[in-house]
Amino acid sequence: MVEMRRSFDRPETDYDRAERLAGLYYKQHPGKGRYYIPTAAALSRAADGSPVAYLHFGIAGGDYANVDDFLHTYDLPKPGSVAPLPQDLRAALPGDEPAEGLLLPVGQAGRQIFVVMRPSDVEGAGDVYVRATGR
């Protein structure tokens, strides 16, 4: 006897795999009741064959969707000092990424998170760039 089941889960995408590698996939943060969807994501391989994820989150700002809320949602620390964005991150994403941003202190091994505040009339508007490596 053969049993067949139909799954209604959507197929996993490179966006999903990139978010998971970066530790920012919504299922990795249960109970938050919210999560952010990347504006752009790319998944690549380093020279040694390990996966590399590149993510960009565009955050509009305001009372409910701002950089502080993003950091809180993913239990991330406040940004530290200014650092250059890695060249491979800037090349992997489709936009005109900035040369530098505020680097978050090291948390997850192999992950770099940069925050770039956007000049705007709306408080908390900014961009978050992530580069994560793993096995």
Short mmCIF file of C-alpha atoms in Angstrom, two decimals:
data_model
loop_
_atom_site.label_atom_id
_atom_site.label_comp_id
_atom_site.label_asym_id
_atom_site.label_seq_id
_atom_site.Cartn_x
_atom_site.Cartn_y
_atom_site.Cartn_z
CA MET A 1 0.00 0.00 0.00
CA VAL A 2 1.32 3.42 -0.96
CA GLU A 3 0.25 6.51 0.90
CA MET A 4 0.56 9.89 -0.76
CA ARG A 5 0.30 13.18 1.03
CA ARG A 6 0.03 16.60 -0.38
CA SER A 7 1.90 19.36 1.35
CA PHE A 8 0.62 22.89 1.19
CA ASP A 9 3.86 24.38 2.44
CA ARG A 10 5.47 26.61 -0.14
CA PRO A 11 8.82 25.44 -1.51
CA GLU A 12 11.89 26.80 0.23
CA THR A 13 13.51 29.68 -1.66
CA ASP A 14 16.99 31.21 -1.66
CA TYR A 15 15.48 34.04 0.42
CA ASP A 16 14.44 31.46 3.05
CA ARG A 17 17.85 29.74 2.99
CA ALA A 18 19.67 33.09 3.25
CA GLU A 19 17.50 34.21 6.17
CA ARG A 20 18.01 30.88 7.94
CA LEU A 21 21.79 31.01 7.49
CA ALA A 22 21.80 34.55 8.90
CA GLY A 23 19.70 33.48 11.89
CA LEU A 24 16.88 35.84 10.87
CA TYR A 25 14.30 33.34 9.60
CA TYR A 26 10.92 33.87 11.26
CA LYS A 27 10.73 30.28 12.50
CA GLN A 28 14.01 30.85 14.38
CA HIS A 29 12.26 33.53 16.48
CA PRO A 30 8.98 32.01 17.62
CA GLY A 31 6.61 33.99 19.78
CA LYS A 32 7.60 37.38 18.42
CA GLY A 33 4.36 37.78 16.51
CA ARG A 34 6.12 39.67 13.75
CA TYR A 35 9.12 39.48 11.49
CA TYR A 36 10.71 41.45 8.68
CA ILE A 37 10.92 40.34 5.06
CA PRO A 38 14.16 41.13 3.20
CA THR A 39 13.99 43.63 0.37
CA ALA A 40 16.75 41.65 -1.35
CA ALA A 41 18.56 38.41 -0.63
CA ALA A 42 21.22 36.37 -2.37
CA LEU A 43 22.79 33.04 -1.58
CA SER A 44 26.26 32.20 -2.85
CA ARG A 45 29.26 30.00 -2.06
CA ALA A 46 32.68 31.00 -0.77
CA ALA A 47 35.86 29.65 -2.33
CA ASP A 48 35.89 26.80 0.22
CA GLY A 49 32.33 25.82 -0.75
CA SER A 50 30.61 27.12 2.39
CA PRO A 51 27.36 29.02 1.88
CA VAL A 52 27.29 32.81 2.12
CA ALA A 53 24.04 34.74 2.60
CA TYR A 54 23.55 38.41 1.74
CA LEU A 55 20.43 40.22 2.94
CA HIS A 56 19.07 43.75 2.75
CA PHE A 57 16.13 44.91 4.84
CA GLY A 58 14.64 48.29 3.92
CA ILE A 59 12.86 49.68 6.98
CA ALA A 60 10.37 52.48 6.41
CA GLY A 61 10.41 53.83 9.97
CA GLY A 62 7.54 55.07 12.10
CA ASP A 63 5.94 53.73 15.25
CA TYR A 64 5.75 50.05 14.33
CA ALA A 65 8.40 49.22 11.73
CA ASN A 66 11.64 50.94 12.63
CA VAL A 67 15.28 49.99 13.11
CA ASP A 68 14.91 49.69 16.90
CA ASP A 69 11.96 47.33 16.45
CA PHE A 70 13.95 45.25 13.94
CA LEU A 71 16.79 44.88 16.46
CA HIS A 72 14.36 43.99 19.24
CA THR A 73 12.46 41.47 17.09
CA TYR A 74 15.65 39.51 16.41
CA ASP A 75 17.23 40.06 19.87
CA LEU A 76 20.12 42.01 18.36
CA PRO A 77 22.33 44.53 20.19
CA LYS A 78 22.53 48.22 19.36
CA PRO A 79 24.93 49.12 16.54
CA GLY A 80 28.52 49.95 17.42
CA SER A 81 31.06 51.84 15.39
CA VAL A 82 31.24 52.65 11.70
CA ALA A 83 32.79 49.94 9.52
CA PRO A 84 33.04 49.32 5.76
CA LEU A 85 30.50 46.95 4.22
CA PRO A 86 32.28 43.90 2.76
CA GLN A 87 32.85 44.26 -0.98
CA ASP A 88 31.21 40.88 -1.72
CA LEU A 89 28.05 42.01 0.10
CA ARG A 90 27.91 45.22 -1.91
CA ALA A 91 28.43 43.28 -5.15
CA ALA A 92 25.88 40.54 -4.37
CA LEU A 93 22.92 42.83 -3.77
CA PRO A 94 21.17 44.55 -6.69
CA GLY A 95 21.06 48.11 -5.36
CA ASP A 96 23.48 50.93 -4.77
CA GLU A 97 24.70 49.82 -1.35
CA PRO A 98 26.58 52.29 0.85
CA ALA A 99 30.31 51.97 1.51
CA GLU A 100 29.90 51.83 5.30
CA GLY A 101 27.43 51.38 8.11
CA LEU A 102 27.20 50.93 11.85
CA LEU A 103 28.39 47.40 12.64
CA LEU A 104 26.58 45.46 15.34
CA PRO A 105 28.86 43.84 17.94
CA VAL A 106 29.67 40.20 17.17
CA GLY A 107 26.83 37.88 18.08
CA GLN A 108 26.45 34.83 15.87
CA ALA A 109 29.75 33.52 14.50
CA GLY A 110 30.18 34.25 10.81
CA ARG A 111 27.54 36.98 10.74
CA GLN A 112 28.03 40.70 10.19
CA ILE A 113 25.08 43.10 10.49
CA PHE A 114 25.30 46.74 9.44
CA VAL A 115 22.74 49.48 10.07
CA VAL A 116 22.53 52.58 7.87
CA MET A 117 20.08 55.19 9.12
CA ARG A 118 18.18 56.91 6.31
CA PRO A 119 17.65 60.65 6.30
CA SER A 120 13.88 60.86 6.43
CA ASP A 121 10.99 62.72 7.99
CA VAL A 122 9.98 59.38 9.49
CA GLU A 123 11.89 58.43 12.64
CA GLY A 124 13.67 55.07 12.63
CA ALA A 125 13.92 54.69 8.84
CA GLY A 126 17.00 52.81 7.72
CA ASP A 127 18.57 49.90 5.97
CA VAL A 128 20.01 46.73 7.49
CA TYR A 129 22.63 44.77 5.56
CA VAL A 130 23.67 41.26 6.56
CA ARG A 131 26.50 38.99 5.47
CA ALA A 132 26.49 35.51 7.00
CA THR A 133 28.60 32.44 6.39
CA GLY A 134 28.14 28.92 7.62
CA ARG A 135 28.29 25.22 6.93
#
